[in-house]
Structure formats: structure tokens, C-alpha cells
Short mmCIF file of C-alpha atoms and ligand atoms in Angstrom, two decimals:
data_model
loop_
_atom_site.label_atom_id
_atom_site.label_comp_id
_atom_site.label_asym_id
_atom_site.label_seq_id
_atom_site.Cartn_x
_atom_site.Cartn_y
_atom_site.Cartn_z
CA UNK A 388 62.85 148.31 82.96
CA UNK A 389 64.93 145.29 82.77
CA UNK A 390 67.02 144.46 79.82
CA UNK A 391 66.50 140.74 79.75
CA UNK A 392 69.31 140.24 77.06
CA UNK A 393 72.51 142.25 76.76
CA UNK A 394 75.97 141.58 75.80
CA UNK A 395 77.40 144.81 77.18
CA UNK A 396 80.91 143.07 77.86
CA UNK A 397 81.83 143.32 74.23
CA UNK A 398 84.52 145.06 72.80
CA UNK A 399 82.03 147.79 71.21
CA UNK A 400 81.69 149.26 75.04
CA UNK A 401 85.25 149.19 75.99
CA UNK A 402 85.45 152.80 75.75
CA UNK A 403 82.28 154.18 77.27
CA UNK A 404 80.64 151.45 79.19
CA UNK A 405 80.31 154.02 82.35
CA UNK A 406 78.52 156.43 80.01
CA UNK A 407 76.02 153.57 78.82
CA UNK A 408 75.58 152.41 82.36
CA UNK A 409 74.72 156.03 83.22
CA UNK A 410 72.21 156.41 80.25
CA UNK A 411 70.73 153.08 81.50
CA UNK A 412 70.26 154.72 84.90
CA UNK A 413 68.70 158.08 83.38
CA UNK A 414 66.17 155.80 81.55
CA UNK A 415 65.25 153.89 84.47
CA UNK A 416 66.72 150.58 83.27
CA UNK A 417 68.02 149.33 86.64
CA UNK A 418 68.63 145.71 86.07
CA UNK A 419 70.37 143.87 82.81
CA UNK A 420 70.71 140.44 82.12
CA UNK A 421 74.34 140.00 80.93
CA UNK A 422 73.98 136.88 78.42
CA UNK A 423 77.04 134.68 77.50
CA UNK A 424 77.40 132.68 74.84
CA UNK A 425 80.86 130.70 75.04
CA UNK A 426 83.24 129.68 77.66
CA UNK A 427 85.23 133.40 77.09
CA UNK A 428 82.11 135.36 77.27
CA UNK A 429 80.60 133.78 80.12
CA UNK A 430 83.60 134.54 82.07
CA UNK A 431 83.51 138.28 80.84
CA UNK A 432 79.80 138.36 81.81
CA UNK A 433 80.65 137.06 85.46
CA UNK A 434 83.48 139.28 85.80
CA UNK A 435 81.52 142.51 84.74
CA UNK A 436 78.85 141.58 87.09
CA UNK A 437 81.16 141.54 90.10
CA UNK A 438 81.99 145.37 89.23
CA UNK A 439 78.68 146.85 88.70
CA UNK A 440 75.49 145.67 90.81
CA UNK A 441 72.77 146.06 88.13
CA UNK A 442 74.20 143.19 86.10
CA UNK A 443 73.04 139.67 86.46
CA UNK A 444 75.27 137.14 84.68
CA UNK A 445 74.41 133.85 82.61
CA UNK A 446 76.49 131.18 81.00
CA UNK A 447 75.91 129.15 77.89
CA UNK A 448 77.09 128.10 74.62
CA UNK A 449 75.65 129.62 71.18
CA UNK A 450 74.72 127.12 68.68
CA UNK A 451 77.28 128.67 66.21
CA UNK A 452 79.77 127.41 68.79
CA UNK A 453 78.68 123.97 68.99
CA UNK A 454 81.60 121.93 66.84
CA UNK A 455 83.96 118.96 67.21
CA UNK A 456 84.91 120.20 70.60
CA UNK A 457 81.50 120.36 72.15
CA UNK A 458 82.25 117.97 75.11
CA UNK A 459 85.26 120.03 76.35
CA UNK A 460 83.03 122.98 76.03
CA UNK A 461 80.07 121.26 78.26
CA UNK A 462 82.67 120.31 80.77
CA UNK A 463 83.92 123.81 80.96
CA UNK A 464 80.28 124.83 81.39
CA UNK A 465 79.41 122.32 83.90
CA UNK A 466 82.30 123.38 86.08
CA UNK A 467 81.52 127.11 85.53
CA UNK A 468 77.96 127.00 86.75
CA UNK A 469 78.97 124.95 89.74
CA UNK A 470 81.74 127.44 90.94
CA UNK A 471 79.73 130.58 89.92
CA UNK A 472 76.34 132.16 90.52
CA UNK A 473 74.53 132.57 87.21
CA UNK A 474 70.76 133.52 86.79
CA UNK A 475 70.18 131.32 83.60
CA UNK A 476 71.46 129.07 81.29
CA UNK A 477 72.04 130.16 77.81
CA UNK A 478 71.99 131.49 75.24
CA UNK A 479 71.65 128.19 73.66
CA UNK A 480 69.47 126.70 70.97
CA UNK A 481 69.47 126.27 67.28
CA UNK A 482 70.70 128.53 64.31
CA UNK A 483 70.44 127.27 61.01
CA UNK A 484 70.75 130.80 59.20
CA UNK A 485 74.46 129.84 58.18
CA UNK A 486 73.61 126.34 57.13
CA UNK A 487 73.31 123.01 58.75
CA UNK A 488 76.92 121.55 58.75
CA UNK A 489 76.92 121.45 62.50
CA UNK A 490 73.22 120.77 63.25
CA UNK A 491 73.98 117.19 65.18
CA UNK A 492 76.41 119.15 67.48
CA UNK A 493 73.73 121.98 67.79
CA UNK A 494 71.33 119.41 68.91
CA UNK A 495 73.43 117.70 71.42
CA UNK A 496 74.71 120.81 72.99
CA UNK A 497 71.19 122.53 73.27
CA UNK A 498 69.74 119.28 74.71
CA UNK A 499 72.46 118.89 77.23
CA UNK A 500 71.91 122.70 78.50
CA UNK A 501 68.37 122.33 78.68
CA UNK A 502 69.00 119.01 80.95
CA UNK A 503 71.50 121.37 82.95
CA UNK A 504 69.15 124.23 83.38
CA UNK A 505 66.54 121.39 84.71
CA UNK A 506 68.96 119.92 87.18
CA UNK A 507 69.93 123.42 88.25
CA UNK A 508 66.34 124.89 88.25
CA UNK A 509 67.52 127.96 86.19
CA UNK A 510 65.58 129.58 83.28
CA UNK A 511 67.02 128.93 79.80
CA UNK A 512 67.52 131.52 77.19
CA UNK A 513 66.73 130.25 73.69
CA UNK A 514 68.33 131.43 70.79
CA UNK A 515 66.42 130.34 67.53
CA UNK A 516 66.87 131.07 64.02
CA UNK A 517 65.49 129.36 61.04
CA UNK A 518 65.14 126.57 63.39
CA UNK A 519 61.37 126.84 64.76
CA UNK A 520 60.30 123.43 64.34
CA UNK A 521 63.20 121.60 65.47
CA UNK A 522 63.45 123.92 68.31
CA UNK A 523 59.95 123.40 69.34
CA UNK A 524 60.54 119.60 68.97
CA UNK A 525 63.56 119.33 71.29
CA UNK A 526 61.71 121.62 74.01
CA UNK A 527 58.60 119.66 73.85
CA UNK A 528 60.40 116.72 75.19
CA UNK A 529 60.87 118.73 78.33
CA UNK A 530 57.51 120.00 78.70
CA UNK A 531 56.43 120.58 82.22
CA UNK A 532 60.21 120.84 83.83
CA UNK A 533 61.27 123.90 81.82
CA UNK A 534 61.13 127.73 82.13
CA UNK A 535 62.79 130.18 80.14
CA UNK A 536 62.54 132.79 77.33
CA UNK A 537 62.42 132.85 73.30
CA UNK A 538 65.06 135.74 73.25
CA UNK A 539 64.60 138.24 70.34
CA UNK A 540 61.46 136.35 69.16
CA UNK A 541 60.75 136.91 65.50
CA UNK A 542 58.37 134.08 64.84
CA UNK A 543 54.79 133.82 64.20
CA UNK A 544 51.70 134.63 66.95
CA UNK A 545 50.91 130.91 66.60
CA UNK A 546 53.89 129.46 67.45
CA UNK A 547 54.68 132.05 70.14
CA UNK A 548 51.42 130.63 71.81
CA UNK A 549 52.69 127.17 71.53
CA UNK A 550 55.97 127.96 73.07
CA UNK A 551 54.42 129.67 75.92
CA UNK A 552 52.64 126.40 76.67
CA UNK A 553 56.10 124.80 77.27
CA UNK A 554 56.80 127.16 79.70
CA UNK A 555 58.49 129.83 77.73
CA UNK A 556 58.19 133.85 77.82
CA UNK A 557 58.42 135.64 74.81
CA UNK A 558 61.06 138.53 74.46
CA UNK A 559 60.92 141.37 72.00
CA UNK A 560 63.96 143.44 70.92
CA UNK A 561 64.54 146.27 68.62
CA UNK A 562 63.00 144.71 65.36
CA UNK A 563 59.49 145.25 66.95
CA UNK A 564 60.20 149.07 66.32
CA UNK A 565 60.75 148.43 62.46
CA UNK A 566 58.23 149.55 60.35
CA UNK A 567 58.12 146.33 58.25
CA UNK A 568 57.98 144.18 61.20
CA UNK A 569 54.44 143.23 61.09
CA UNK A 570 54.35 139.83 62.68
CA UNK A 571 56.70 141.09 65.66
CA UNK A 572 53.88 143.99 65.97
CA UNK A 573 51.23 141.31 66.16
CA UNK A 574 52.98 139.52 68.71
CA UNK A 575 53.46 142.44 70.90
CA UNK A 576 49.82 142.97 70.71
CA UNK A 577 48.20 139.18 71.19
CA UNK A 578 50.38 137.74 73.59
CA UNK A 579 49.38 137.87 77.10
CA UNK A 580 51.48 140.68 78.73
CA UNK A 581 52.36 138.33 81.56
CA UNK A 582 54.32 136.42 79.17
CA UNK A 583 56.18 139.27 77.71
CA UNK A 584 59.64 140.49 78.39
CA UNK A 585 61.84 143.55 76.55
CA UNK A 586 65.60 143.10 75.82
CA UNK A 587 68.11 144.95 73.34
CA UNK A 588 70.53 142.20 72.40
CA UNK A 589 72.93 144.78 72.20
CA UNK A 590 75.23 145.67 70.56
CA UNK A 591 72.84 144.21 67.74
CA UNK A 592 69.64 145.11 66.43
CA UNK A 593 69.31 148.83 67.60
CA UNK A 594 65.45 150.19 67.65
CA UNK A 595 64.55 152.83 65.40
CA UNK A 596 65.80 155.55 65.09
CA UNK A 597 69.04 154.22 65.78
CA UNK A 598 68.83 151.05 63.40
CA UNK A 599 72.15 149.97 61.79
CA UNK A 600 74.10 151.86 64.50
CA UNK A 601 75.50 150.11 67.97
CA UNK A 602 72.63 149.36 70.18
CA UNK A 603 72.95 149.62 74.10
CA UNK A 604 71.03 148.85 77.02
CA UNK A 605 69.29 151.99 77.52
CA UNK A 606 67.49 151.60 74.11
CA UNK A 607 65.20 149.16 76.00
CA UNK A 608 63.12 152.18 77.05
CA UNK A 609 62.47 152.20 72.86
CA UNK A 610 61.20 148.68 72.50
CA UNK A 611 59.02 149.18 75.67
CA UNK A 612 57.53 152.58 74.37
CA UNK A 613 56.58 150.61 70.99
CA UNK A 614 54.95 147.82 72.69
CA UNK A 615 52.82 150.30 75.02
CA UNK A 616 51.91 152.36 71.87
CA UNK A 617 50.94 148.96 70.08
CA UNK A 618 48.70 147.82 72.99
CA UNK A 619 47.30 151.18 73.79
CA UNK A 620 48.53 151.12 77.25
CA UNK A 621 50.75 153.77 79.27
CA UNK A 622 54.49 152.93 79.14
CA UNK A 623 54.45 152.72 82.86
CA UNK A 624 51.65 150.19 82.93
CA UNK A 625 53.67 147.92 80.42
CA UNK A 626 57.10 148.69 82.34
CA UNK A 627 55.62 147.37 85.55
CA UNK A 628 54.55 143.98 84.28
CA UNK A 629 57.51 143.13 82.14
CA UNK A 630 59.56 144.15 84.83
CA UNK A 631 57.50 141.79 87.28
CA UNK A 632 57.77 139.17 84.64
CA UNK A 633 61.52 139.30 84.52
CA UNK A 634 62.30 139.16 88.16
CA UNK A 635 60.33 136.07 88.44
CA UNK A 636 61.69 134.34 85.73
CA UNK A 637 65.47 135.28 86.63
CA UNK A 638 64.60 135.11 90.17
CA UNK A 639 66.21 138.72 90.93
NI1 NI B 1106 72.31 137.50 72.21
#
């Protein structure tokens, strides 16, 4: 298994990271994409990846980080990805959940990161919250040139199919295990397995039965098991294909 979206460099893991990694290995989680979201966390992801061979770092600027200093942040990102090996650009995208005050900055920073990913021939990791149509509209301008993943996707089956047409994979996390997550369960069944990825987004969004507690990368096994159950397939079949998808997308 590959956890395609993890923030194991966060404070929450500073006391037991080695045990977390041990639990990953026990669960057959052998590769983990460490996703940066700011100048500081891009560096943390990179540094940690140098210490452990199961980690693959990315670098990006989260929409909630997009503000008046965006040009400085972009310049930092440009030099960071030039000087260091990263496996994707992101997470980046649009987030209107906490308001639209910085919407213009969000859009600029998002577009610049898409263009960076295209220039570097890297996948993009998309964070999208309460901003489906604007995200779709911006991505569609780059149709045919982009590849990437809609991370922790929580939208409709119909929109998932539209994002796939733009070159995106659909990644499911802990919420697919929640009892009331009807639409996510539909996505898990109706999207072609060749377009699905699995992730944790840890430390957030722990799957059932750990909902509400700290999430960690080994719990991606619970996401896999739920998708297998919903699709009436064996976990090993779903594992094989989603692992192959992740290897292909991130070139690992
Ligand atoms: Ni994240």
C-alpha cells in the first residue's frame, strides 16, 4: 500500500514517529507521500524524507497560505523545487470554507503552481474545499497538459468523472469509512479502480474506528479495506491496482 497524502512531519508525531513507521511496515504500507503545504512544511517534508527511505516529499502552497506575500512564497517555492527533488507540486488549490477574503490570491497562487507542475512535468496534488466549480474551471484551462490527484475527494460521482477527464486521479481517505458518507461510498464503487488512490491526510480525518483521534499513515489500510468491501473485491486486488496507480502518477 501507498499512503498518497500524509503529513507525518507534523508536531503530532514528534514523540512516536518511529513507532508510526513500524506500524506502517506491519500493515504493508511501504511508501508514503509526504505532502508539504507551506515554505516551512516543504522543508520539513524534504528533511524527513532524507532520513527514511519510505518517504517521498512534495512541495506546495496551500490556498489558506495565499496572501499578500504570495510572490515571495512563490519565489521560494520555485527555488526550492529547482534545488531539491520533489515528487509532486502541492498541495495547492482552492478553499472557500473559511470565507473568500483571499480568493484572488488563492487563484493566482493555484494557477502558478499548475504552471510550475507542467513546466517540471510533475503531478499536482489538489486541495479543494467548497470550491468545486472554480477548481474545475481553472484546471480545465490546462486540459491535456496536467496530471494529478484530487486529494481527499468529497464531491459527487459526476464531478469526479469530469476531473478524471482532465487528467486527475481521485483519492479517498478516512471519510469513506464514515457511516453517513454516502456519496464517498458511491465514488469508491463507481469510479474506475484504475483512477483511484488511497490516503490518510494524517494527522487529520482518522477513519472508523479511530474517528476523532489522531490519524496516522498505517490507517490507510482501513481505507483500502472499506473500498474493497464496497466493491466486493479482495483487499489484495484493490491494493495491487491502487498501488500501481500511485507508482505511475508519482513516478516512484
Ligand atoms: Ni493535506
